[in-house]
Amino acid sequence: MAFPSGRFSPTRFRRAQAQRLLPFQCKAPLNCAAYRDDTQITVTWEKPNSEGQTINYYQVSYSSDGGTNWTVASSTISASTFEYDITGLTNGTAYICSVQAITWGVGERGLTGSVTPNGFFTYSVTGSPTETTYMGTASGGVGYKYKVIYFTGTGTLTVSANPGSSSASYGIVGGGGGGGKTTLGWSGYGGGGGGGGDIIEGTIASGDIVDTWTATIGGGGTGGQSGANPTSGSQSSLSGASHGSLTVMYGGGKALDGTTGSAPDWGNGSPSATNGGSGGGGGAKGWFGTGATNGNKGGEGMRNLSYGGAGGGGGGGAGGDAGNGYVYGSWGGSAYGGYGGAGYSTTLRLGTTETIAGGGGGGSCPNSSGGSSSNSSGQGGGGAGRGNGSSQSAIAGYYGYPGTANTGGGGGGAGIWGTDQYGGNGGSGRVVVRLPY
């Protein structure tokens, strides 16, 4: 559409755009966010509405005066790229950033929130922990990157400088309790599942983090075996040389062997606690031809600062399930192990959700399902028999599955067979320290 020479009509221009005779300006990129680092900022974004145009490049800019003046960091970022590092910035100066799509022209600005680069922690480690970095979920156009130091064995973290005066986060999990064995052959009880290790997550204040921190990892309890009872998991801890032991965790309680229906062991804790690690499932009662009994379910999601999780009771037992009673199976000996309590969900280590420290499942009668750790979400051991409804041929006989290493999962209880069967070992614990950029 031609305009009269020397004249411009906004109304006629917009009408021409509506008729697709002239292109629209590309919309602003979506969900723009800035993540600070040492003398740099990482900018992320999502593809905008391009109004049907081809995006050729993205342009990223920054401003230290609230958007009055902009400096272009790059105008040739690939159209398939949605992240860019702006380098050479000044620590201690606040910046906002913008992203624009380039089509026939430069599109609308997508703005981030204001962030201030700063120096990162100076630190060293021993004991070969795993070190990873991830970017957290942004809010209000601002996100944070994290360095995660993950101990699965004893080691130290020495922080010698904290130029950004930042606090740190930690997560500690005790070892899971061992699963119970079975005795008395066909007429006995399936072993109870071991309790999940206790868990705590918290913050180390900015004024305390400069120190040498020692991580100690609790081992999982031993499953019940011939001539030996199961044992509780051991504690994990994180201790500063100058600031003392901030946290000491308790291990999950051992399960009962499949001989009685009495209350389970609470490991290093106390049965008066309402928030230990997740409880293990109770084992089934065998006794063919009379009335088999299903195991009780483990307590769901129990945790606090002081107590390990209860192991599961024997079949028909009253304990270990936070008040969930047992139920009766069918006549003729088919009975199922109780599910272990669900574990604790956390995003501290990965940035995405993982579930740990579930109670071990209770053991079952033959041809019945051993209890998993609440659909295996807490990584406790599955009870033997036909745990989770399918054959467990990988485990000798009707042994309980072990809890997953470094999750604090409880060991699974042994299933019922004509001879004694062994419980699964509890999973070891962990220590996680997360440092923000």
CSV table of C-alpha atoms in Angstrom, one decimal:
chain,number,residue,atom,x,y,z
A,1,MET,CA,0.0,0.0,0.0
A,2,ALA,CA,1.5,3.3,-1.1
A,3,PHE,CA,1.3,6.4,1.1
A,4,PRO,CA,1.2,10.0,-0.3
A,5,SER,CA,4.6,11.4,-0.8
A,6,GLY,CA,6.0,13.0,2.4
A,7,ARG,CA,3.1,11.8,4.6
A,8,PHE,CA,2.8,8.9,7.0
A,9,SER,CA,-0.5,7.7,8.4
A,10,PRO,CA,-0.3,5.4,11.5
A,11,THR,CA,-3.9,4.3,10.9
A,12,ARG,CA,-3.2,3.2,7.3
A,13,PHE,CA,0.1,1.6,8.4
A,14,ARG,CA,-1.7,-0.6,11.0
A,15,ARG,CA,-4.4,-1.4,8.5
A,16,ALA,CA,-1.7,-2.6,6.0
A,17,GLN,CA,-0.2,-4.7,8.7
A,18,ALA,CA,-3.6,-6.3,9.5
A,19,GLN,CA,-3.9,-7.1,5.8
A,20,ARG,CA,-0.5,-8.7,5.9
A,21,LEU,CA,0.8,-6.2,3.4
A,22,LEU,CA,3.4,-5.0,5.9
A,23,PRO,CA,5.0,-7.1,8.7
A,24,PHE,CA,4.4,-6.8,12.4
A,25,GLN,CA,7.3,-6.2,14.8
A,26,CYS,CA,8.2,-9.5,16.4
A,27,LYS,CA,6.9,-9.9,20.0
A,28,ALA,CA,9.3,-10.0,23.0
A,29,PRO,CA,10.9,-13.3,23.9
A,30,LEU,CA,9.1,-15.1,26.8
A,31,ASN,CA,10.2,-15.8,30.4
A,32,CYS,CA,13.5,-13.9,30.2
A,33,ALA,CA,15.7,-14.5,33.3
A,34,ALA,CA,19.1,-13.4,34.5
A,35,TYR,CA,21.4,-15.6,36.6
A,36,ARG,CA,24.4,-13.9,38.3
A,37,ASP,CA,27.9,-15.3,38.3
A,38,ASP,CA,31.4,-13.9,39.0
A,39,THR,CA,31.8,-10.9,36.6
A,40,GLN,CA,29.1,-12.3,34.3
A,41,ILE,CA,25.4,-12.9,33.9
A,42,THR,CA,23.7,-15.9,32.2
A,43,VAL,CA,20.5,-14.8,30.3
A,44,THR,CA,17.9,-17.4,29.4
A,45,TRP,CA,14.6,-17.0,27.4
A,46,GLU,CA,12.0,-18.8,25.4
A,47,LYS,CA,10.9,-18.3,21.7
A,48,PRO,CA,8.5,-15.4,21.2
A,49,ASN,CA,5.5,-15.0,19.0
A,50,SER,CA,7.2,-14.1,15.7
A,51,GLU,CA,4.1,-13.0,13.9
A,52,GLY,CA,4.7,-15.6,11.2
A,53,GLN,CA,8.2,-14.3,10.5
A,54,THR,CA,11.5,-16.2,10.4
A,55,ILE,CA,13.7,-15.4,13.4
A,56,ASN,CA,17.3,-15.0,12.1
A,57,TYR,CA,19.1,-14.2,15.3
A,58,TYR,CA,18.6,-13.0,18.9
A,59,GLN,CA,20.1,-9.9,20.4
A,60,VAL,CA,21.1,-9.7,24.1
A,61,SER,CA,21.8,-6.4,25.8
A,62,TYR,CA,22.4,-5.1,29.3
A,63,SER,CA,21.9,-1.9,31.2
A,64,SER,CA,23.4,-0.6,34.5
A,65,ASP,CA,21.0,2.5,34.7
A,66,GLY,CA,17.6,0.8,34.7
A,67,GLY,CA,17.2,0.6,31.0
A,68,THR,CA,17.9,4.2,30.0
A,69,ASN,CA,21.0,3.2,28.1
A,70,TRP,CA,21.7,-0.3,26.6
A,71,THR,CA,24.9,-2.0,25.6
A,72,VAL,CA,24.6,-4.8,23.0
A,73,ALA,CA,26.4,-7.9,24.1
A,74,SER,CA,25.7,-9.9,20.9
A,75,SER,CA,23.3,-9.5,18.0
A,76,THR,CA,24.2,-12.7,16.2
A,77,ILE,CA,23.0,-15.4,18.7
A,78,SER,CA,21.6,-18.4,16.8
A,79,ALA,CA,17.8,-18.7,16.5
A,80,SER,CA,18.0,-22.2,18.0
A,81,THR,CA,19.9,-20.9,21.1
A,82,PHE,CA,18.0,-19.7,24.3
A,83,GLU,CA,20.9,-19.0,26.7
A,84,TYR,CA,23.8,-16.5,26.6
A,85,ASP,CA,26.6,-15.5,28.9
A,86,ILE,CA,27.4,-11.8,29.2
A,87,THR,CA,31.0,-11.5,30.4
A,88,GLY,CA,33.3,-8.8,31.5
A,89,LEU,CA,30.8,-7.2,33.9
A,90,THR,CA,31.6,-5.4,37.2
A,91,ASN,CA,31.0,-7.3,40.5
A,92,GLY,CA,28.8,-5.3,42.8
A,93,THR,CA,27.0,-3.4,40.0
A,94,ALA,CA,23.3,-4.1,39.4
A,95,TYR,CA,22.2,-4.9,35.8
A,96,ILE,CA,19.0,-5.6,33.9
A,97,CYS,CA,19.2,-7.5,30.6
A,98,SER,CA,17.0,-7.7,27.5
A,99,VAL,CA,16.5,-10.1,24.7
A,100,GLN,CA,15.1,-9.3,21.2
A,101,ALA,CA,14.4,-11.4,18.2
A,102,ILE,CA,15.8,-10.2,14.9
A,103,THR,CA,13.6,-10.8,11.8
A,104,TRP,CA,13.1,-8.1,9.2
A,105,GLY,CA,14.0,-5.8,12.0
A,106,VAL,CA,14.7,-5.9,15.7
A,107,GLY,CA,11.8,-7.1,17.8
A,108,GLU,CA,10.3,-6.0,21.1
A,109,ARG,CA,12.5,-6.2,24.2
A,110,GLY,CA,12.0,-9.0,26.7
A,111,LEU,CA,13.3,-7.9,30.1
A,112,THR,CA,14.9,-9.8,33.0
A,113,GLY,CA,14.9,-8.8,36.6
A,114,SER,CA,17.8,-6.9,38.2
A,115,VAL,CA,20.8,-9.0,39.3
A,116,THR,CA,24.2,-8.1,40.7
A,117,PRO,CA,27.3,-10.2,39.8
A,118,ASN,CA,29.6,-11.1,42.7
A,119,GLY,CA,32.6,-13.3,43.4
A,120,PHE,CA,32.0,-17.0,44.1
A,121,PHE,CA,33.1,-19.0,47.2
A,122,THR,CA,36.7,-20.1,47.3
A,123,TYR,CA,36.8,-23.7,48.5
A,124,SER,CA,38.5,-27.0,48.4
A,125,VAL,CA,37.4,-30.6,49.1
A,126,THR,CA,38.8,-33.9,50.2
A,127,GLY,CA,37.2,-37.4,49.9
A,128,SER,CA,36.3,-37.1,46.2
A,129,PRO,CA,32.7,-35.8,46.5
A,130,THR,CA,30.7,-35.3,43.3
A,131,GLU,CA,30.5,-31.6,42.2
A,132,THR,CA,27.8,-30.5,39.8
A,133,THR,CA,26.1,-27.2,38.8
A,134,TYR,CA,22.5,-26.5,37.9
A,135,MET,CA,20.3,-23.5,37.3
A,136,GLY,CA,17.3,-23.1,39.6
A,137,THR,CA,13.8,-22.1,38.5
A,138,ALA,CA,13.6,-18.3,37.9
A,139,SER,CA,11.0,-16.1,39.5
A,140,GLY,CA,10.4,-12.5,38.6
A,141,GLY,CA,13.0,-12.6,35.9
A,142,VAL,CA,15.8,-13.6,38.3
A,143,GLY,CA,17.2,-17.1,38.9
A,144,TYR,CA,20.2,-18.6,40.7
A,145,LYS,CA,22.9,-21.0,39.8
A,146,TYR,CA,24.1,-23.5,42.3
A,147,LYS,CA,27.2,-25.6,42.9
A,148,VAL,CA,26.3,-28.9,44.6
A,149,ILE,CA,28.9,-30.9,46.6
A,150,TYR,CA,27.6,-34.4,47.1
A,151,PHE,CA,29.3,-36.6,49.7
A,152,THR,CA,28.7,-40.4,49.6
A,153,GLY,CA,31.8,-41.1,51.8
A,154,THR,CA,33.7,-39.2,54.5
A,155,GLY,CA,35.3,-36.0,53.3
A,156,THR,CA,35.7,-32.3,54.0
A,157,LEU,CA,34.7,-29.0,52.5
A,158,THR,CA,36.9,-26.1,53.3
A,159,VAL,CA,35.5,-22.7,52.5
A,160,SER,CA,38.2,-20.0,52.7
A,161,ALA,CA,36.3,-17.0,51.2
A,162,ASN,CA,32.7,-15.9,50.7
A,163,PRO,CA,32.9,-12.6,48.8
A,164,GLY,CA,29.1,-12.5,48.1
A,165,SER,CA,28.2,-12.9,51.8
A,166,SER,CA,26.0,-15.8,50.7
A,167,SER,CA,24.4,-18.5,52.9
A,168,ALA,CA,24.6,-22.1,51.9
A,169,SER,CA,22.1,-25.0,52.1
A,170,TYR,CA,22.6,-28.5,53.3
A,171,GLY,CA,20.8,-31.8,53.3
A,172,ILE,CA,21.7,-34.9,55.4
A,173,VAL,CA,20.3,-38.4,55.3
A,174,GLY,CA,21.0,-41.2,57.8
A,175,GLY,CA,21.5,-44.8,56.8
A,176,GLY,CA,18.3,-47.0,56.4
A,177,GLY,CA,17.5,-49.8,58.7
A,178,GLY,CA,18.0,-53.5,57.8
A,179,GLY,CA,15.1,-55.7,56.8
A,180,GLY,CA,14.0,-58.7,58.9
A,181,LYS,CA,14.6,-62.3,58.2
A,182,THR,CA,12.0,-65.1,58.3
A,183,THR,CA,12.0,-68.1,60.6
A,184,LEU,CA,9.7,-71.0,61.3
A,185,GLY,CA,9.3,-71.9,57.7
A,186,TRP,CA,5.8,-71.9,56.2
A,187,SER,CA,4.1,-71.1,59.5
A,188,GLY,CA,6.2,-68.1,60.4
A,189,TYR,CA,6.0,-64.4,59.5
A,190,GLY,CA,7.5,-62.5,56.7
A,191,GLY,CA,10.2,-60.1,57.8
A,192,GLY,CA,9.3,-56.5,58.4
A,193,GLY,CA,10.9,-53.8,56.3
A,194,GLY,CA,13.6,-51.5,57.7
A,195,GLY,CA,12.8,-47.9,58.4
A,196,GLY,CA,14.1,-45.1,56.2
A,197,GLY,CA,17.0,-43.0,57.5
A,198,ASP,CA,16.1,-39.6,59.0
A,199,ILE,CA,16.5,-36.5,56.9
A,200,ILE,CA,17.1,-32.8,57.5
A,201,GLU,CA,17.6,-29.8,55.2
A,202,GLY,CA,18.7,-26.4,56.5
A,203,THR,CA,20.8,-23.3,56.0
A,204,ILE,CA,24.4,-22.5,57.1
A,205,ALA,CA,24.4,-18.7,57.7
A,206,SER,CA,26.8,-16.5,55.7
A,207,GLY,CA,28.9,-15.7,58.7
A,208,ASP,CA,29.4,-19.4,59.6
A,209,ILE,CA,30.2,-21.0,56.2
A,210,VAL,CA,33.9,-20.0,56.1
A,211,ASP,CA,35.2,-23.0,58.0
A,212,THR,CA,36.3,-26.6,57.4
A,213,TRP,CA,33.2,-28.9,57.3
A,214,THR,CA,33.5,-32.6,57.8
A,215,ALA,CA,30.9,-34.9,56.3
A,216,THR,CA,30.4,-38.3,57.8
A,217,ILE,CA,28.1,-40.8,56.0
A,218,GLY,CA,26.0,-43.3,58.0
A,219,GLY,CA,26.0,-46.8,56.8
A,220,GLY,CA,22.8,-48.8,56.2
A,221,GLY,CA,21.8,-51.4,58.7
A,222,THR,CA,22.5,-55.1,58.0
A,223,GLY,CA,19.5,-57.3,57.0
A,224,GLY,CA,18.6,-60.2,59.3
A,225,GLN,CA,20.6,-63.3,58.4
A,226,SER,CA,21.0,-66.8,59.7
A,227,GLY,CA,22.1,-66.5,63.3
A,228,ALA,CA,22.1,-62.7,63.2
A,229,ASN,CA,19.3,-60.1,63.8
A,230,PRO,CA,18.9,-57.0,61.6
A,231,THR,CA,20.6,-53.8,62.7
A,232,SER,CA,19.6,-50.1,62.6
A,233,GLY,CA,21.2,-47.7,60.2
A,234,SER,CA,23.9,-45.3,61.5
A,235,GLN,CA,23.9,-41.5,61.7
A,236,SER,CA,25.3,-39.1,59.2
A,237,SER,CA,26.6,-35.7,60.2
A,238,LEU,CA,28.1,-32.4,59.0
A,239,SER,CA,30.4,-30.7,61.5
A,240,GLY,CA,32.3,-27.4,61.3
A,241,ALA,CA,35.7,-27.1,62.9
A,242,SER,CA,34.9,-23.7,64.5
A,243,HIS,CA,31.1,-23.8,64.5
A,244,GLY,CA,30.5,-27.3,65.8
A,245,SER,CA,28.1,-29.9,64.6
A,246,LEU,CA,25.1,-28.2,63.1
A,247,THR,CA,23.3,-31.5,62.4
A,248,VAL,CA,23.5,-35.1,63.5
A,249,MET,CA,21.1,-37.5,61.9
A,250,TYR,CA,19.7,-40.7,63.1
A,251,GLY,CA,19.6,-43.9,61.1
A,252,GLY,CA,16.5,-45.8,60.2
A,253,GLY,CA,15.3,-48.4,62.7
A,254,LYS,CA,15.9,-52.1,62.1
A,255,ALA,CA,12.9,-54.3,61.2
A,256,LEU,CA,11.6,-57.2,63.3
A,257,ASP,CA,12.4,-60.7,62.2
A,258,GLY,CA,9.4,-62.6,61.1
A,259,THR,CA,8.6,-64.3,64.4
A,260,THR,CA,6.3,-61.9,66.3
A,261,GLY,CA,3.8,-59.2,65.8
A,262,SER,CA,5.2,-56.8,68.4
A,263,ALA,CA,6.3,-53.2,68.0
A,264,PRO,CA,9.4,-52.5,65.9
A,265,ASP,CA,12.7,-50.8,66.7
A,266,TRP,CA,13.1,-47.0,66.4
A,267,GLY,CA,16.8,-47.2,65.9
A,268,ASN,CA,18.6,-44.3,67.6
A,269,GLY,CA,15.2,-42.5,68.1
A,270,SER,CA,12.2,-43.0,70.2
A,271,PRO,CA,8.7,-44.4,69.5
A,272,SER,CA,7.3,-41.2,71.0
A,273,ALA,CA,8.4,-39.3,67.9
A,274,THR,CA,5.8,-38.6,65.2
A,275,ASN,CA,8.2,-37.5,62.5
A,276,GLY,CA,11.1,-40.0,62.1
A,277,GLY,CA,12.2,-41.3,58.7
A,278,SER,CA,9.5,-43.3,56.9
A,279,GLY,CA,8.6,-46.6,58.6
A,280,GLY,CA,9.0,-50.0,57.0
A,281,GLY,CA,6.2,-52.3,56.1
A,282,GLY,CA,5.1,-55.3,58.2
A,283,GLY,CA,5.7,-58.8,57.0
A,284,ALA,CA,2.8,-61.2,56.2
A,285,LYS,CA,1.8,-64.1,58.4
A,286,GLY,CA,2.0,-67.4,56.7
A,287,TRP,CA,0.3,-70.4,58.4
A,288,PHE,CA,-1.2,-72.2,55.5
A,289,GLY,CA,-4.8,-73.4,55.8
A,290,THR,CA,-5.8,-71.1,58.6
A,291,GLY,CA,-6.0,-67.5,57.8
A,292,ALA,CA,-3.0,-65.6,56.5
A,293,THR,CA,-2.5,-62.0,57.5
A,294,ASN,CA,-1.3,-59.2,55.4
A,295,GLY,CA,1.5,-57.0,56.7
A,296,ASN,CA,0.8,-53.5,58.0
A,297,LYS,CA,1.8,-50.5,56.0
A,298,GLY,CA,4.7,-48.3,57.0
A,299,GLY,CA,4.2,-44.8,58.2
A,300,GLU,CA,4.0,-42.2,55.4
A,301,GLY,CA,6.6,-39.5,55.2
A,302,MET,CA,7.6,-39.3,58.8
A,303,ARG,CA,10.6,-37.1,59.5
A,304,ASN,CA,12.1,-34.6,62.0
A,305,LEU,CA,15.4,-33.5,63.5
A,306,SER,CA,15.7,-36.1,66.1
A,307,TYR,CA,14.5,-39.6,65.3
A,308,GLY,CA,15.1,-42.4,62.9
A,309,GLY,CA,12.2,-44.2,61.2
A,310,ALA,CA,10.6,-47.2,62.7
A,311,GLY,CA,11.2,-50.6,61.1
A,312,GLY,CA,8.1,-52.5,60.1
A,313,GLY,CA,6.5,-54.9,62.6
A,314,GLY,CA,6.1,-58.6,62.0
A,315,GLY,CA,2.9,-59.7,60.3
A,316,GLY,CA,-0.1,-58.5,62.2
A,317,GLY,CA,2.1,-56.3,64.3
A,318,ALA,CA,0.7,-53.1,65.8
A,319,GLY,CA,3.8,-51.0,65.5
A,320,GLY,CA,5.7,-49.3,62.7
A,321,ASP,CA,2.8,-47.9,60.8
A,322,ALA,CA,1.9,-44.6,62.4
A,323,GLY,CA,-1.5,-46.0,63.4
A,324,ASN,CA,-2.3,-47.9,60.1
A,325,GLY,CA,-3.7,-51.3,61.3
A,326,TYR,CA,-3.1,-54.6,59.5
A,327,VAL,CA,-5.8,-56.2,57.3
A,328,TYR,CA,-6.7,-59.9,56.7
A,329,GLY,CA,-5.8,-61.8,53.6
A,330,SER,CA,-7.7,-64.7,52.0
A,331,TRP,CA,-7.9,-68.2,53.5
A,332,GLY,CA,-5.3,-70.7,52.3
A,333,GLY,CA,-2.1,-68.8,52.9
A,334,SER,CA,-2.0,-66.0,50.3
A,335,ALA,CA,-0.8,-62.9,52.1
A,336,TYR,CA,1.0,-59.7,51.1
A,337,GLY,CA,3.8,-57.7,52.8
A,338,GLY,CA,2.9,-54.2,53.8
A,339,TYR,CA,4.2,-51.2,51.8
A,340,GLY,CA,7.0,-49.2,53.3
A,341,GLY,CA,6.3,-45.6,54.1
A,342,ALA,CA,6.7,-43.1,51.3
A,343,GLY,CA,10.0,-41.3,51.3
A,344,TYR,CA,10.9,-37.6,51.4
A,345,SER,CA,10.8,-35.5,48.3
A,346,THR,CA,13.7,-33.0,47.7
A,347,THR,CA,15.1,-30.8,45.0
A,348,LEU,CA,18.3,-29.8,46.8
A,349,ARG,CA,20.8,-32.0,45.0
A,350,LEU,CA,19.4,-32.1,41.4
A,351,GLY,CA,17.2,-29.1,41.0
A,352,THR,CA,14.4,-31.5,40.1
A,353,THR,CA,12.5,-33.7,42.5
A,354,GLU,CA,13.9,-37.0,43.8
A,355,THR,CA,12.4,-39.1,46.6
A,356,ILE,CA,14.6,-40.7,49.2
A,357,ALA,CA,14.6,-42.5,52.5
A,358,GLY,CA,11.5,-44.7,52.0
A,359,GLY,CA,10.8,-47.5,54.4
A,360,GLY,CA,11.5,-51.0,53.2
A,361,GLY,CA,8.6,-53.2,52.2
A,362,GLY,CA,7.5,-56.2,54.3
A,363,GLY,CA,8.0,-59.8,53.2
A,364,SER,CA,5.1,-61.9,51.8
A,365,CYS,CA,3.9,-65.4,51.5
A,366,PRO,CA,4.8,-67.3,48.3
A,367,ASN,CA,2.9,-66.2,45.2
A,368,SER,CA,1.9,-62.9,46.9
A,369,SER,CA,3.4,-59.5,46.5
A,370,GLY,CA,6.0,-58.2,48.9
A,371,GLY,CA,5.5,-54.6,49.8
A,372,SER,CA,7.5,-52.0,47.9
A,373,SER,CA,8.6,-48.7,49.4
A,374,SER,CA,5.3,-47.0,48.5
A,375,ASN,CA,5.6,-47.8,44.8
A,376,SER,CA,9.4,-47.6,45.1
A,377,SER,CA,9.3,-43.8,45.3
A,378,GLY,CA,11.4,-43.7,48.4
A,379,GLN,CA,14.0,-46.2,47.2
A,380,GLY,CA,13.6,-48.5,50.1
A,381,GLY,CA,13.9,-52.3,49.5
A,382,GLY,CA,11.0,-54.3,48.1
A,383,GLY,CA,9.8,-57.1,50.3
A,384,ALA,CA,10.4,-60.5,48.9
A,385,GLY,CA,8.0,-63.2,47.7
A,386,ARG,CA,6.7,-61.7,44.5
A,387,GLY,CA,7.5,-58.1,45.4
A,388,ASN,CA,5.7,-55.4,43.4
A,389,GLY,CA,3.6,-58.2,41.8
A,390,SER,CA,6.4,-59.7,39.6
A,391,SER,CA,9.1,-62.3,40.0
A,392,GLN,CA,12.2,-61.2,41.9
A,393,SER,CA,14.5,-63.8,40.4
A,394,ALA,CA,17.5,-61.5,40.9
A,395,ILE,CA,17.3,-62.1,44.6
A,396,ALA,CA,18.2,-65.5,45.9
A,397,GLY,CA,15.2,-67.4,47.3
A,398,TYR,CA,12.8,-64.9,48.9
A,399,TYR,CA,15.4,-62.5,50.3
A,400,GLY,CA,14.5,-58.9,50.8
A,401,TYR,CA,15.8,-56.3,48.4
A,402,PRO,CA,18.4,-53.8,49.8
A,403,GLY,CA,17.6,-50.1,50.1
A,404,THR,CA,19.3,-48.0,47.4
A,405,ALA,CA,22.7,-46.8,48.3
A,406,ASN,CA,23.0,-43.1,49.4
A,407,THR,CA,19.3,-42.7,49.7
A,408,GLY,CA,18.8,-43.9,53.3
A,409,GLY,CA,16.2,-46.4,52.0
A,410,GLY,CA,15.2,-49.2,54.4
A,411,GLY,CA,16.0,-52.8,53.5
A,412,GLY,CA,13.1,-55.1,52.4
A,413,GLY,CA,11.8,-57.8,54.6
A,414,ALA,CA,12.4,-61.5,53.7
A,415,GLY,CA,9.5,-63.5,52.2
A,416,ILE,CA,8.2,-66.8,53.7
A,417,TRP,CA,9.6,-70.0,52.4
A,418,GLY,CA,10.3,-73.4,53.7
A,419,THR,CA,13.7,-72.4,55.1
A,420,ASP,CA,15.0,-69.2,56.7
A,421,GLN,CA,15.3,-66.2,54.3
A,422,TYR,CA,17.4,-63.1,54.7
A,423,GLY,CA,16.3,-59.4,54.9
A,424,GLY,CA,17.8,-56.7,52.7
A,425,ASN,CA,20.5,-54.3,53.9
A,426,GLY,CA,19.6,-50.7,54.4
A,427,GLY,CA,20.8,-48.1,52.0
A,428,SER,CA,23.7,-45.8,53.1
A,429,GLY,CA,23.2,-42.1,53.8
A,430,ARG,CA,24.5,-38.9,52.2
A,431,VAL,CA,25.5,-35.3,52.8
A,432,VAL,CA,24.8,-32.5,50.3
A,433,VAL,CA,26.0,-28.9,50.5
A,434,ARG,CA,24.7,-26.4,48.0
A,435,LEU,CA,26.5,-23.1,47.3
A,436,PRO,CA,24.7,-20.3,45.4
A,437,TYR,CA,26.5,-18.2,42.8
